[in-house]
Amino acid sequence: MVAVAILAAGRGTRMKSNLPKVLHSLGGQSLVERVLGSLSAVEPSRCMVIVGYRGDLVQASLRSFPGLEFVEQAKQLGTGHAIQQLLPHLQNFQGDLLVLNGDVPLLRPQTLERLLRSHQQNQNAATILTAQLPNPQGYGRVFSDSRNLLQQIVEDRDCTDAQKQNRRINAGVYCFRWPDLADVLPQLGASNDQQEYYLTDAVNYLNPVMTVDVEDYQEILGINDRKQLAAANEILQTRVKDDWMAAGVTLVSPDSITIDDTVQLQPDVVIEPHTHLRGKTSVESGSRIGPGSLVEDSQIGQDVTVLYSVVSESAIGAGTRIGPYAHLRGHVQVGTACRVGNFVELKNTSLGNHNNVAHLSYLGDATLGDQVNIGAGTITANYDGVRKHPTQIGDRTKTGSNSVLVAPVTLGNDVTIAAGSVITEDVPDSSLAIARNRQVNKTGWRLSQQD
Ligand code: UD1
Ligand code: CA
């Protein structure tokens, strides 16, 4: 049986932030969410998150993870002290405890699986994930023999100059035989440079302890400051983009593109430069997104183009062209083969198939049928200052340029609205509505005649 503990109580002083370190965002997910994600191959019987600095915030941010237990570490006296807080919660627990630092967000699930397997096969008291780093500065150094049996762990700040030359580091990821660890936890002292209770000291008391080197050292990078956060983001982006290119997606100038790892892409999607795909976004085959676009939490069908536009919380049907310079936000649905063009904003609006909203429009809280043509500059006046109101537009209806549709209002099928109209009343099927002053021409009239 395996229980998991995630260390997430520290403030993260080096981030220079009010937000607890583990809540800082990395590619759309917080650090601690990513750590939880890395457990997908483990299936623990219990999962405990140790919280302290702004623990209520950390707890609230993890509402969507079922079955988590939160253990409070009121004062943050070190990683060993954090694990001491588990003693009353794991009194009769006989299994293994997998400990993860909340600030190590890039671990692959297979790596934790390997660590656990090695721990169990060798019947170790503890097994530590280690890595050989090109630049080990700041990490605890791990000394082990040729059979990977641990000799000692020394924190960077407690190392002699000679010890600092060792490039094998402690990843902050451990597997413990819990009853053995529970025995030594009360004996920890704090006689080190930081006067903290170190979990790494507990490891020094256990036997046998083995080290397992991670295959890709980038997985174990810990986030202590903003520079490391940026570096982790680069690593994550490279991973995600390499995977999509291998899966048949074209990325033009990949360095200028960002893709959250929650995004789904089909083969033969093309992502053009300076484009950002975020959240629960999916893009189907043959679509071309960008250049210069942001797509967030949206579903893009086949053969769609999105050019210099912002699309969020929207669903776009096959063959539709968006942009340049369109903004779709908040529950927008666009059917197939539509055109949503220059300087058009759609909000909480649904378009049928074969619609054109080509220039300079705002449609909010509107529902359109099929083959509708929205003339340049048509606007729904959907907000009376207090409430939003709906606009309905039937099939094959056309609005003239600069029409204002004052909601609530319904235009039937096959309606034509004359240019410049302010429509305040419903228009029945197959009608022409004109709602503007008739033009008056005063012939023979010149400015000079006024005096
Ligand atoms: C720790 C390890 C170090 C390792 C490195 C890997 C110790 C003593 N050192 O150092 O060997 O190389 O991680 O990234 O463990 N935390 C608490 N309560 C506390 C203190 C910390 O929950 O009282 C949490 C923090 O929120 C953080 C994690 O533990 O998520 C690690 O703490 P941090 O201070 O960053 O440890 P490092 O100095 O990086
Ligand atoms: Ca750290």
CSV table of C-alpha atoms in Angstrom, one decimal, residues 19-440:
chain,number,residue,atom,x,y,z
A,19,LEU,CA,1.1,33.9,-3.5
A,20,PRO,CA,2.3,30.6,-2.0
A,21,LYS,CA,5.0,29.2,-4.3
A,22,VAL,CA,3.1,26.0,-5.1
A,23,LEU,CA,0.2,28.1,-6.5
A,24,HIS,CA,2.3,29.8,-9.1
A,25,SER,CA,1.2,28.9,-12.6
A,26,LEU,CA,3.2,26.9,-15.1
A,27,GLY,CA,1.5,26.4,-18.5
A,28,GLY,CA,-2.0,26.9,-17.1
A,29,GLN,CA,-1.7,24.7,-14.0
A,30,SER,CA,-0.3,25.5,-10.6
A,31,LEU,CA,2.9,23.8,-9.5
A,32,VAL,CA,1.1,21.6,-7.0
A,33,GLU,CA,-1.6,20.6,-9.5
A,34,ARG,CA,1.3,19.4,-11.8
A,35,VAL,CA,2.8,17.4,-8.9
A,36,LEU,CA,-0.6,15.8,-8.4
A,37,GLY,CA,-0.8,15.1,-12.1
A,38,SER,CA,2.6,13.3,-12.0
A,39,LEU,CA,0.9,10.7,-9.7
A,40,SER,CA,-1.3,9.3,-12.4
A,41,ALA,CA,0.5,6.0,-12.6
A,42,VAL,CA,0.7,5.4,-8.8
A,43,GLU,CA,-2.9,5.0,-7.5
A,44,PRO,CA,-2.1,5.8,-3.8
A,45,SER,CA,-4.5,4.7,-1.1
A,46,ARG,CA,-4.2,8.1,0.5
A,47,CYS,CA,-2.9,11.4,-0.7
A,48,MET,CA,-2.0,14.1,1.9
A,49,VAL,CA,-1.0,17.7,1.1
A,50,ILE,CA,0.9,19.4,3.8
A,51,VAL,CA,-0.1,23.1,3.9
A,52,GLY,CA,0.9,26.0,6.0
A,53,TYR,CA,1.6,29.4,4.5
A,54,ARG,CA,-1.9,30.6,3.2
A,55,GLY,CA,-3.0,27.0,3.5
A,56,ASP,CA,-6.6,27.9,2.9
A,57,LEU,CA,-5.8,29.2,-0.5
A,58,VAL,CA,-3.8,26.1,-1.4
A,59,GLN,CA,-6.7,23.9,-0.2
A,60,ALA,CA,-9.3,26.0,-2.1
A,61,SER,CA,-7.3,25.7,-5.3
A,62,LEU,CA,-7.3,21.9,-5.2
A,63,ARG,CA,-11.1,21.6,-4.7
A,64,SER,CA,-11.4,19.6,-8.0
A,65,PHE,CA,-9.1,16.8,-6.8
A,66,PRO,CA,-11.3,14.3,-5.0
A,67,GLY,CA,-10.2,12.6,-1.8
A,68,LEU,CA,-7.2,14.8,-0.9
A,69,GLU,CA,-6.4,15.1,2.8
A,70,PHE,CA,-4.9,18.4,4.0
A,71,VAL,CA,-2.5,18.3,7.0
A,72,GLU,CA,-1.5,21.6,8.6
A,73,GLN,CA,2.0,22.5,9.4
A,74,ALA,CA,1.4,25.8,11.2
A,75,LYS,CA,5.0,26.9,11.4
A,76,GLN,CA,7.4,25.9,8.6
A,77,LEU,CA,10.4,24.5,10.4
A,78,GLY,CA,11.7,22.5,7.5
A,79,THR,CA,10.9,19.5,5.3
A,80,GLY,CA,11.5,17.0,8.1
A,81,HIS,CA,9.2,18.9,10.4
A,82,ALA,CA,6.6,18.9,7.7
A,83,ILE,CA,6.6,15.1,7.5
A,84,GLN,CA,6.5,14.9,11.3
A,85,GLN,CA,3.0,16.4,11.1
A,86,LEU,CA,1.9,13.1,9.5
A,87,LEU,CA,2.7,11.0,12.6
A,88,PRO,CA,-0.8,11.3,14.1
A,89,HIS,CA,-2.5,10.7,10.7
A,90,LEU,CA,-0.5,7.5,9.8
A,91,GLN,CA,-0.4,5.8,13.2
A,92,ASN,CA,-1.2,2.3,12.1
A,93,PHE,CA,-0.1,2.6,8.5
A,94,GLN,CA,2.3,-0.2,7.5
A,95,GLY,CA,2.8,0.7,3.8
A,96,ASP,CA,5.2,2.9,1.9
A,97,LEU,CA,5.1,6.7,1.9
A,98,LEU,CA,5.9,8.5,-1.4
A,99,VAL,CA,7.0,12.1,-0.6
A,100,LEU,CA,7.0,14.8,-3.2
A,101,ASN,CA,8.1,18.4,-3.0
A,102,GLY,CA,5.3,20.6,-4.1
A,103,ASP,CA,7.8,22.7,-6.1
A,104,VAL,CA,9.0,19.9,-8.4
A,105,PRO,CA,6.4,20.1,-11.2
A,106,LEU,CA,8.0,18.4,-14.3
A,107,LEU,CA,8.1,14.7,-13.1
A,108,ARG,CA,6.9,12.1,-15.5
A,109,PRO,CA,4.4,9.5,-14.1
A,110,GLN,CA,6.8,6.7,-15.4
A,111,THR,CA,9.6,8.1,-13.2
A,112,LEU,CA,7.6,7.8,-10.0
A,113,GLU,CA,6.5,4.3,-11.1
A,114,ARG,CA,10.1,3.3,-11.6
A,115,LEU,CA,11.1,4.7,-8.2
A,116,LEU,CA,8.3,2.8,-6.4
A,117,ARG,CA,9.1,-0.4,-8.2
A,118,SER,CA,12.8,-0.2,-7.4
A,119,HIS,CA,11.9,0.6,-3.7
A,120,GLN,CA,9.7,-2.4,-3.4
A,121,GLN,CA,11.9,-4.9,-5.3
A,122,ASN,CA,14.9,-4.0,-3.2
A,123,GLN,CA,12.9,-3.9,0.0
A,124,ASN,CA,14.6,-0.6,0.9
A,125,ALA,CA,13.9,1.4,4.0
A,126,ALA,CA,14.1,4.4,1.7
A,127,THR,CA,14.7,5.1,-2.0
A,128,ILE,CA,15.7,8.5,-3.2
A,129,LEU,CA,15.2,10.0,-6.7
A,130,THR,CA,18.5,11.6,-7.8
A,131,ALA,CA,19.9,13.3,-10.8
A,132,GLN,CA,23.2,14.3,-12.2
A,133,LEU,CA,22.9,18.0,-12.9
A,134,PRO,CA,25.2,20.1,-15.1
A,135,ASN,CA,24.7,22.9,-12.5
A,136,PRO,CA,23.8,21.4,-9.1
A,137,GLN,CA,24.0,24.7,-7.2
A,138,GLY,CA,21.3,25.0,-4.6
A,139,TYR,CA,20.4,21.3,-4.4
A,140,GLY,CA,21.2,18.8,-1.6
A,141,ARG,CA,24.2,16.6,-2.8
A,142,VAL,CA,23.8,12.9,-2.6
A,143,PHE,CA,26.7,10.6,-1.9
A,144,SER,CA,26.3,6.9,-2.8
A,145,ASP,CA,28.5,4.0,-3.5
A,146,SER,CA,28.8,2.0,-6.7
A,147,ARG,CA,25.8,-0.2,-5.8
A,148,ASN,CA,23.7,3.0,-5.4
A,149,LEU,CA,23.6,2.5,-1.6
A,150,LEU,CA,23.3,5.9,0.0
A,151,GLN,CA,26.1,7.2,2.2
A,152,GLN,CA,24.8,10.7,3.0
A,153,ILE,CA,22.8,13.8,1.8
A,154,VAL,CA,24.3,17.2,2.5
A,155,GLU,CA,22.4,20.4,1.8
A,156,ASP,CA,24.1,22.8,-0.6
A,157,ARG,CA,24.6,25.4,2.2
A,158,ASP,CA,26.1,22.8,4.5
A,159,CYS,CA,28.5,21.4,1.9
A,160,THR,CA,32.2,21.9,2.0
A,161,ASP,CA,33.8,23.2,-1.2
A,162,ALA,CA,34.9,19.6,-2.0
A,163,GLN,CA,31.4,18.2,-1.5
A,164,LYS,CA,29.9,20.9,-3.8
A,165,GLN,CA,31.8,19.3,-6.6
A,166,ASN,CA,29.4,16.4,-6.5
A,167,ARG,CA,26.8,16.8,-9.2
A,168,ARG,CA,24.4,14.1,-8.0
A,169,ILE,CA,21.6,15.9,-6.3
A,170,ASN,CA,18.5,15.0,-4.3
A,171,ALA,CA,15.3,15.6,-6.3
A,172,GLY,CA,13.2,16.0,-3.2
A,173,VAL,CA,11.2,12.8,-4.2
A,174,TYR,CA,11.5,9.9,-1.9
A,175,CYS,CA,9.9,6.6,-1.1
A,176,PHE,CA,10.0,5.5,2.6
A,177,ARG,CA,9.0,2.3,4.4
A,178,TRP,CA,6.7,4.3,6.7
A,179,PRO,CA,7.1,2.4,10.0
A,180,ASP,CA,10.9,2.9,9.7
A,181,LEU,CA,10.6,6.6,9.0
A,182,ALA,CA,8.0,7.1,11.8
A,183,ASP,CA,10.6,5.7,14.2
A,184,VAL,CA,13.4,8.1,13.3
A,185,LEU,CA,11.3,11.3,12.7
A,186,PRO,CA,11.1,12.2,16.4
A,187,GLN,CA,14.9,12.1,16.6
A,188,LEU,CA,15.6,14.9,14.0
A,189,GLY,CA,17.6,17.8,15.1
A,190,ALA,CA,18.0,21.3,13.6
A,191,SER,CA,21.7,21.8,13.9
A,192,ASN,CA,22.4,23.1,10.3
A,193,ASP,CA,22.9,26.4,8.6
A,194,GLN,CA,19.1,27.1,8.4
A,195,GLN,CA,18.2,25.7,11.9
A,196,GLU,CA,15.5,23.6,10.2
A,197,TYR,CA,14.4,20.0,10.6
A,198,TYR,CA,15.6,18.4,7.4
A,199,LEU,CA,13.8,15.3,5.9
A,200,THR,CA,17.2,14.5,4.4
A,201,ASP,CA,18.6,13.9,7.9
A,202,ALA,CA,16.0,11.2,8.5
A,203,VAL,CA,17.2,9.5,5.4
A,204,ASN,CA,20.7,9.4,6.9
A,205,TYR,CA,19.4,7.3,9.8
A,206,LEU,CA,17.7,4.7,7.7
A,207,ASN,CA,19.1,1.5,6.2
A,208,PRO,CA,19.2,0.3,3.5
A,209,VAL,CA,18.7,3.4,1.4
A,210,MET,CA,19.2,3.4,-2.4
A,211,THR,CA,19.3,6.1,-5.0
A,212,VAL,CA,17.6,5.9,-8.4
A,213,ASP,CA,18.9,8.3,-11.0
A,214,VAL,CA,16.3,9.9,-13.2
A,215,GLU,CA,16.8,9.4,-16.9
A,216,ASP,CA,16.1,13.0,-17.9
A,217,TYR,CA,17.4,15.4,-15.3
A,218,GLN,CA,15.1,18.2,-16.5
A,219,GLU,CA,12.2,16.3,-14.8
A,220,ILE,CA,13.4,17.1,-11.3
A,221,LEU,CA,14.1,20.8,-11.6
A,222,GLY,CA,12.8,22.5,-8.5
A,223,ILE,CA,11.2,25.9,-8.6
A,224,ASN,CA,12.6,28.3,-6.1
A,225,ASP,CA,12.6,31.6,-8.0
A,226,ARG,CA,11.0,33.2,-11.0
A,227,LYS,CA,14.0,32.4,-13.2
A,228,GLN,CA,13.6,28.7,-12.5
A,229,LEU,CA,9.8,29.1,-13.2
A,230,ALA,CA,10.7,30.5,-16.6
A,231,ALA,CA,13.2,27.7,-17.3
A,232,ALA,CA,10.6,25.1,-16.3
A,233,ASN,CA,8.1,26.7,-18.7
A,234,GLU,CA,10.6,26.4,-21.5
A,235,ILE,CA,11.2,22.8,-20.8
A,236,LEU,CA,7.5,22.1,-20.7
A,237,GLN,CA,6.9,23.9,-23.9
A,238,THR,CA,9.7,22.0,-25.7
A,239,ARG,CA,8.2,18.7,-24.5
A,240,VAL,CA,4.7,19.6,-25.6
A,241,LYS,CA,5.7,21.1,-29.0
A,242,ASP,CA,8.1,18.2,-29.8
A,243,ASP,CA,5.3,15.7,-29.0
A,244,TRP,CA,2.8,17.5,-31.3
A,245,MET,CA,5.3,17.8,-34.2
A,246,ALA,CA,6.0,14.1,-33.8
A,247,ALA,CA,2.2,13.6,-34.0
A,248,GLY,CA,1.9,15.4,-37.4
A,249,VAL,CA,1.2,19.0,-36.4
A,250,THR,CA,3.1,21.8,-38.2
A,251,LEU,CA,4.5,24.5,-36.0
A,252,VAL,CA,5.8,27.5,-37.9
A,253,SER,CA,8.6,29.2,-35.8
A,254,PRO,CA,7.9,27.0,-32.7
A,255,ASP,CA,9.8,29.4,-30.4
A,256,SER,CA,7.1,32.0,-30.9
A,257,ILE,CA,4.2,29.6,-30.1
A,258,THR,CA,3.0,28.4,-26.7
A,259,ILE,CA,0.7,25.4,-26.2
A,260,ASP,CA,-0.6,24.3,-22.9
A,261,ASP,CA,-0.3,20.6,-22.3
A,262,THR,CA,-4.1,20.4,-21.9
A,263,VAL,CA,-4.6,21.2,-25.6
A,264,GLN,CA,-5.5,18.5,-28.1
A,265,LEU,CA,-4.4,18.8,-31.8
A,266,GLN,CA,-5.1,16.5,-34.8
A,267,PRO,CA,-2.6,15.7,-37.5
A,268,ASP,CA,-2.3,18.3,-40.3
A,269,VAL,CA,-3.1,21.2,-38.1
A,270,VAL,CA,-0.9,24.2,-38.8
A,271,ILE,CA,0.0,26.6,-36.1
A,272,GLU,CA,1.5,29.8,-37.4
A,273,PRO,CA,3.9,32.1,-35.5
A,274,HIS,CA,3.0,34.1,-32.4
A,275,THR,CA,0.0,31.9,-31.6
A,276,HIS,CA,-1.0,30.7,-28.1
A,277,LEU,CA,-3.3,27.8,-27.4
A,278,ARG,CA,-4.5,27.5,-23.9
A,279,GLY,CA,-6.7,25.5,-21.5
A,280,LYS,CA,-9.1,22.9,-22.8
A,281,THR,CA,-8.7,23.7,-26.5
A,282,SER,CA,-8.9,21.2,-29.3
A,283,VAL,CA,-8.2,21.8,-33.0
A,284,GLU,CA,-9.3,19.3,-35.7
A,285,SER,CA,-7.3,18.3,-38.8
A,286,GLY,CA,-6.7,20.8,-41.6
A,287,SER,CA,-7.2,23.9,-39.5
A,288,ARG,CA,-4.7,26.8,-39.6
A,289,ILE,CA,-4.4,28.9,-36.4
A,290,GLY,CA,-2.5,32.2,-36.6
A,291,PRO,CA,-0.4,34.0,-37.1
A,292,GLY,CA,-1.0,36.2,-34.1
A,293,SER,CA,-3.9,34.4,-32.4
A,294,LEU,CA,-4.9,33.4,-28.9
A,295,VAL,CA,-7.3,30.4,-28.5
A,296,GLU,CA,-8.5,29.5,-25.1
A,297,ASP,CA,-10.9,26.7,-23.9
A,298,SER,CA,-12.3,26.4,-27.4
A,299,GLN,CA,-13.2,23.6,-29.9
A,300,ILE,CA,-12.1,24.3,-33.4
A,301,GLY,CA,-13.5,22.0,-36.1
A,302,GLN,CA,-11.9,20.8,-39.4
A,303,ASP,CA,-10.4,23.2,-42.0
A,304,VAL,CA,-11.0,26.3,-40.0
A,305,THR,CA,-8.7,29.4,-40.2
A,306,VAL,CA,-8.2,31.8,-37.3
A,307,LEU,CA,-6.1,34.8,-38.3
A,308,TYR,CA,-4.9,37.5,-35.9
A,309,SER,CA,-7.8,36.8,-33.6
A,310,VAL,CA,-8.8,36.0,-30.0
A,311,VAL,CA,-11.1,33.1,-29.4
A,312,SER,CA,-12.2,32.0,-26.0
A,313,GLU,CA,-14.8,29.6,-24.7
A,314,SER,CA,-16.1,29.1,-28.2
A,315,ALA,CA,-16.9,26.3,-30.7
A,316,ILE,CA,-16.2,26.8,-34.4
A,317,GLY,CA,-17.7,24.6,-37.1
A,318,ALA,CA,-15.8,23.1,-40.1
A,319,GLY,CA,-14.6,25.3,-42.9
A,320,THR,CA,-15.3,28.6,-41.0
A,321,ARG,CA,-12.9,31.6,-41.4
A,322,ILE,CA,-12.3,33.8,-38.4
A,323,GLY,CA,-10.5,37.1,-38.6
A,324,PRO,CA,-8.4,39.0,-39.2
A,325,TYR,CA,-9.0,40.8,-35.9
A,326,ALA,CA,-12.1,39.1,-34.6
A,327,HIS,CA,-12.9,38.5,-30.9
A,328,LEU,CA,-15.1,35.6,-29.9
A,329,ARG,CA,-15.6,35.3,-26.2
A,330,GLY,CA,-17.9,33.6,-23.7
A,331,HIS,CA,-20.1,30.8,-25.1
A,332,VAL,CA,-19.9,31.5,-28.8
A,333,GLN,CA,-21.0,28.8,-31.3
A,334,VAL,CA,-20.3,29.2,-34.9
A,335,GLY,CA,-21.6,26.8,-37.5
A,336,THR,CA,-19.9,25.4,-40.6
A,337,ALA,CA,-18.6,27.5,-43.5
A,338,CYS,CA,-19.2,30.9,-41.8
A,339,ARG,CA,-17.1,34.0,-42.1
A,340,VAL,CA,-16.5,36.1,-39.0
A,341,GLY,CA,-14.3,39.0,-40.3
A,342,ASN,CA,-12.5,42.2,-39.5
A,343,PHE,CA,-13.2,43.8,-36.1
A,344,VAL,CA,-16.2,41.6,-35.3
A,345,GLU,CA,-16.9,40.8,-31.6
A,346,LEU,CA,-19.2,37.9,-30.7
A,347,LYS,CA,-20.3,37.2,-27.2
A,348,ASN,CA,-22.7,34.6,-25.9
A,349,THR,CA,-23.9,34.2,-29.5
A,350,SER,CA,-24.7,31.3,-31.7
A,351,LEU,CA,-24.4,31.4,-35.5
A,352,GLY,CA,-25.9,28.8,-37.8
A,353,ASN,CA,-24.2,27.5,-41.0
A,354,HIS,CA,-23.1,29.7,-43.9
A,355,ASN,CA,-23.3,33.0,-42.0
A,356,ASN,CA,-21.4,36.1,-42.9
A,357,VAL,CA,-20.5,38.6,-40.2
A,358,ALA,CA,-17.7,40.2,-42.2
A,359,HIS,CA,-17.0,43.6,-40.9
A,360,LEU,CA,-17.2,45.9,-37.8
A,361,SER,CA,-20.0,44.2,-35.8
A,362,TYR,CA,-20.9,43.4,-32.3
A,363,LEU,CA,-23.4,40.5,-31.7
A,364,GLY,CA,-24.1,39.7,-28.0
A,365,ASP,CA,-26.8,37.3,-26.7
A,366,ALA,CA,-27.9,36.6,-30.3
A,367,THR,CA,-29.1,33.5,-32.0
A,368,LEU,CA,-28.8,33.4,-35.8
A,369,GLY,CA,-30.3,30.8,-38.3
A,370,ASP,CA,-28.5,29.7,-41.5
A,371,GLN,CA,-27.3,31.8,-44.4
A,372,VAL,CA,-27.6,35.0,-42.5
A,373,ASN,CA,-25.7,38.0,-43.7
A,374,ILE,CA,-24.9,40.6,-41.1
A,375,GLY,CA,-24.0,43.9,-42.9
A,376,ALA,CA,-21.0,46.0,-42.0
A,377,GLY,CA,-21.4,47.8,-38.7
A,378,THR,CA,-24.5,46.0,-37.5
A,379,ILE,CA,-24.7,46.0,-33.7
A,380,THR,CA,-27.0,44.3,-31.2
A,381,ALA,CA,-27.9,46.8,-28.5
A,382,ASN,CA,-28.3,43.9,-26.0
A,383,TYR,CA,-27.8,45.7,-22.7
A,384,ASP,CA,-30.2,48.3,-21.3
A,385,GLY,CA,-27.9,49.3,-18.4
A,386,VAL,CA,-29.3,46.7,-16.1
A,387,ARG,CA,-30.1,43.5,-18.0
A,388,LYS,CA,-28.9,41.7,-21.1
A,389,HIS,CA,-31.6,40.9,-23.7
A,390,PRO,CA,-31.7,38.4,-26.6
A,391,THR,CA,-31.8,38.9,-30.3
A,392,GLN,CA,-33.1,36.2,-32.7
A,393,ILE,CA,-32.4,36.3,-36.4
A,394,GLY,CA,-34.0,33.8,-38.9
A,395,ASP,CA,-32.7,32.0,-41.9
A,396,ARG,CA,-31.5,34.0,-45.0
A,397,THR,CA,-32.1,37.3,-43.3
A,398,LYS,CA,-29.9,40.3,-44.2
A,399,THR,CA,-29.1,43.4,-42.2
A,400,GLY,CA,-28.1,46.5,-43.9
A,401,SER,CA,-24.9,48.4,-42.9
A,402,ASN,CA,-25.0,50.2,-39.6
A,403,SER,CA,-28.2,48.6,-38.4
A,404,VAL,CA,-28.9,48.7,-34.6
A,405,LEU,CA,-30.9,45.8,-33.3
A,406,VAL,CA,-32.4,46.9,-30.0
A,407,ALA,CA,-33.0,43.8,-27.9
A,408,PRO,CA,-35.1,42.0,-27.1
A,409,VAL,CA,-36.0,41.7,-30.7
A,410,THR,CA,-36.8,39.0,-33.3
A,411,LEU,CA,-36.2,39.1,-37.0
A,412,GLY,CA,-38.0,36.4,-38.9
A,413,ASN,CA,-36.8,34.3,-41.9
A,414,ASP,CA,-36.0,36.1,-45.2
A,415,VAL,CA,-36.0,39.6,-43.6
A,416,THR,CA,-34.1,42.5,-45.0
A,417,ILE,CA,-33.2,45.4,-42.8
A,418,ALA,CA,-32.5,48.7,-44.5
A,419,ALA,CA,-29.1,50.2,-43.9
A,420,GLY,CA,-28.9,52.6,-41.0
A,421,SER,CA,-32.1,51.3,-39.3
A,422,VAL,CA,-32.7,51.3,-35.6
A,423,ILE,CA,-34.9,48.2,-35.1
A,424,THR,CA,-36.9,48.2,-31.9
A,425,GLU,CA,-39.8,46.0,-33.0
A,426,ASP,CA,-40.0,42.4,-34.2
A,427,VAL,CA,-40.0,41.9,-38.0
A,428,PRO,CA,-42.1,39.1,-39.5
A,429,ASP,CA,-40.9,36.6,-42.1
A,430,SER,CA,-40.3,37.9,-45.7
A,431,SER,CA,-40.4,41.6,-44.9
A,432,LEU,CA,-38.3,44.7,-45.4
A,433,ALA,CA,-37.9,46.8,-42.4
A,434,ILE,CA,-36.8,50.4,-42.7
A,435,ALA,CA,-36.4,52.4,-39.5
A,436,ARG,CA,-34.7,55.7,-40.2
A,437,ASN,CA,-35.7,59.2,-41.3
A,438,ARG,CA,-36.4,59.6,-45.0
A,439,GLN,CA,-33.7,61.6,-46.7
A,440,VAL,CA,-34.7,65.2,-47.6
